[in-house]
Coordinates of C-alpha atoms in Angstrom, one line a residue:
M26 CA -0.2 -0.1 -0.1
Q27 CA 1.4 3.3 -1.1
S28 CA 0.2 6.5 0.5
L29 CA 1.9 10.0 0.9
N30 CA 0.2 12.4 3.8
R31 CA 1.2 16.0 3.6
K32 CA -1.0 16.8 7.0
N33 CA 0.5 18.5 9.8
K34 CA 3.7 19.6 8.2
Y35 CA 5.1 16.1 7.7
L36 CA 5.8 14.3 4.3
S37 CA 4.9 10.7 5.8
Y38 CA 5.1 7.7 4.3
D39 CA 4.0 4.4 5.3
F40 CA 5.5 2.1 2.6
T41 CA 9.1 0.5 2.0
D42 CA 10.0 1.3 -1.4
S43 CA 12.9 3.6 -0.6
Q44 CA 13.6 4.6 -4.2
K45 CA 10.0 5.6 -4.7
I46 CA 10.3 7.8 -1.2
I47 CA 13.8 9.4 -2.2
A48 CA 12.2 10.3 -6.0
D49 CA 9.3 12.0 -4.2
V50 CA 11.3 13.8 -1.6
K51 CA 13.6 15.0 -4.2
D52 CA 10.5 16.0 -6.4
Y53 CA 8.9 17.8 -3.5
I54 CA 12.2 19.8 -2.8
R55 CA 12.4 20.8 -6.4
K56 CA 9.0 22.2 -7.0
Y57 CA 8.6 23.8 -3.4
E58 CA 10.2 26.1 -1.2
C59 CA 11.3 24.0 1.9
P60 CA 14.4 25.2 3.5
E61 CA 13.0 23.5 6.4
L62 CA 11.4 20.2 5.5
T63 CA 9.9 17.6 8.1
L64 CA 9.8 14.0 7.0
N65 CA 8.0 11.2 9.0
L66 CA 9.8 7.8 8.7
E67 CA 9.1 6.1 12.0
K68 CA 7.0 3.4 10.3
L69 CA 10.0 2.1 8.2
N70 CA 12.9 0.0 9.2
I71 CA 16.0 1.1 10.1
M72 CA 17.9 0.7 6.7
D73 CA 15.3 1.9 4.3
A74 CA 15.0 4.9 6.7
A75 CA 18.6 5.6 6.9
K76 CA 19.2 5.4 3.2
I77 CA 16.3 7.8 2.5
L78 CA 17.8 10.0 5.2
I79 CA 21.0 10.2 4.0
M80 CA 20.3 10.6 0.3
T81 CA 17.5 13.2 0.8
S82 CA 19.5 15.3 3.2
T83 CA 22.5 15.4 0.5
Y84 CA 20.0 16.6 -2.1
H85 CA 18.3 19.2 0.5
N86 CA 21.5 20.5 1.4
N87 CA 22.6 21.2 -2.0
K88 CA 19.5 23.4 -2.7
Y89 CA 19.5 24.8 0.9
P90 CA 22.9 24.6 2.6
E91 CA 21.5 26.6 5.7
G92 CA 18.4 24.5 5.7
K93 CA 17.0 21.8 8.0
L94 CA 15.6 18.6 7.2
I95 CA 13.8 17.2 10.4
C96 CA 13.1 13.7 10.6
K97 CA 10.4 12.2 13.1
T98 CA 11.8 8.7 13.3
Q99 CA 12.7 5.9 15.8
S100 CA 15.7 6.4 18.2
A101 CA 17.3 3.4 16.9
I102 CA 17.6 5.4 13.4
K103 CA 18.9 8.5 15.0
N104 CA 21.5 6.3 16.9
F105 CA 22.4 4.6 13.6
I106 CA 23.2 7.8 11.3
S107 CA 24.0 10.3 14.0
N108 CA 28.1 9.9 13.1
T109 CA 27.1 10.6 9.3
P110 CA 28.3 13.7 8.0
T111 CA 25.1 15.2 7.5
K112 CA 25.1 18.6 9.3
N113 CA 21.6 19.5 8.0
L114 CA 19.6 16.6 9.9
E115 CA 17.9 17.2 12.9
F116 CA 15.8 14.4 14.8
I117 CA 12.5 14.0 16.5
V118 CA 12.0 11.0 18.5

């Protein structure tokens, strides 16, 4: 089941096709002004969420070097990617 929920300022995903999610977020960043973007990935497994966060963080940082990508996620994902060089990531657990 694929669904994208743009309520409450979050881009929320409840499916696990990480390539589709990355493409969707990149498309959203291209189309809209979003120096601060919030993703809800708390329903995804740790590997998919980490892949999505690293890829979209890099893309978002290229367009908005001073922007923020705020991620609502599980604490395990935060701990897993906290040592990556993604300076624009912020976590909500």
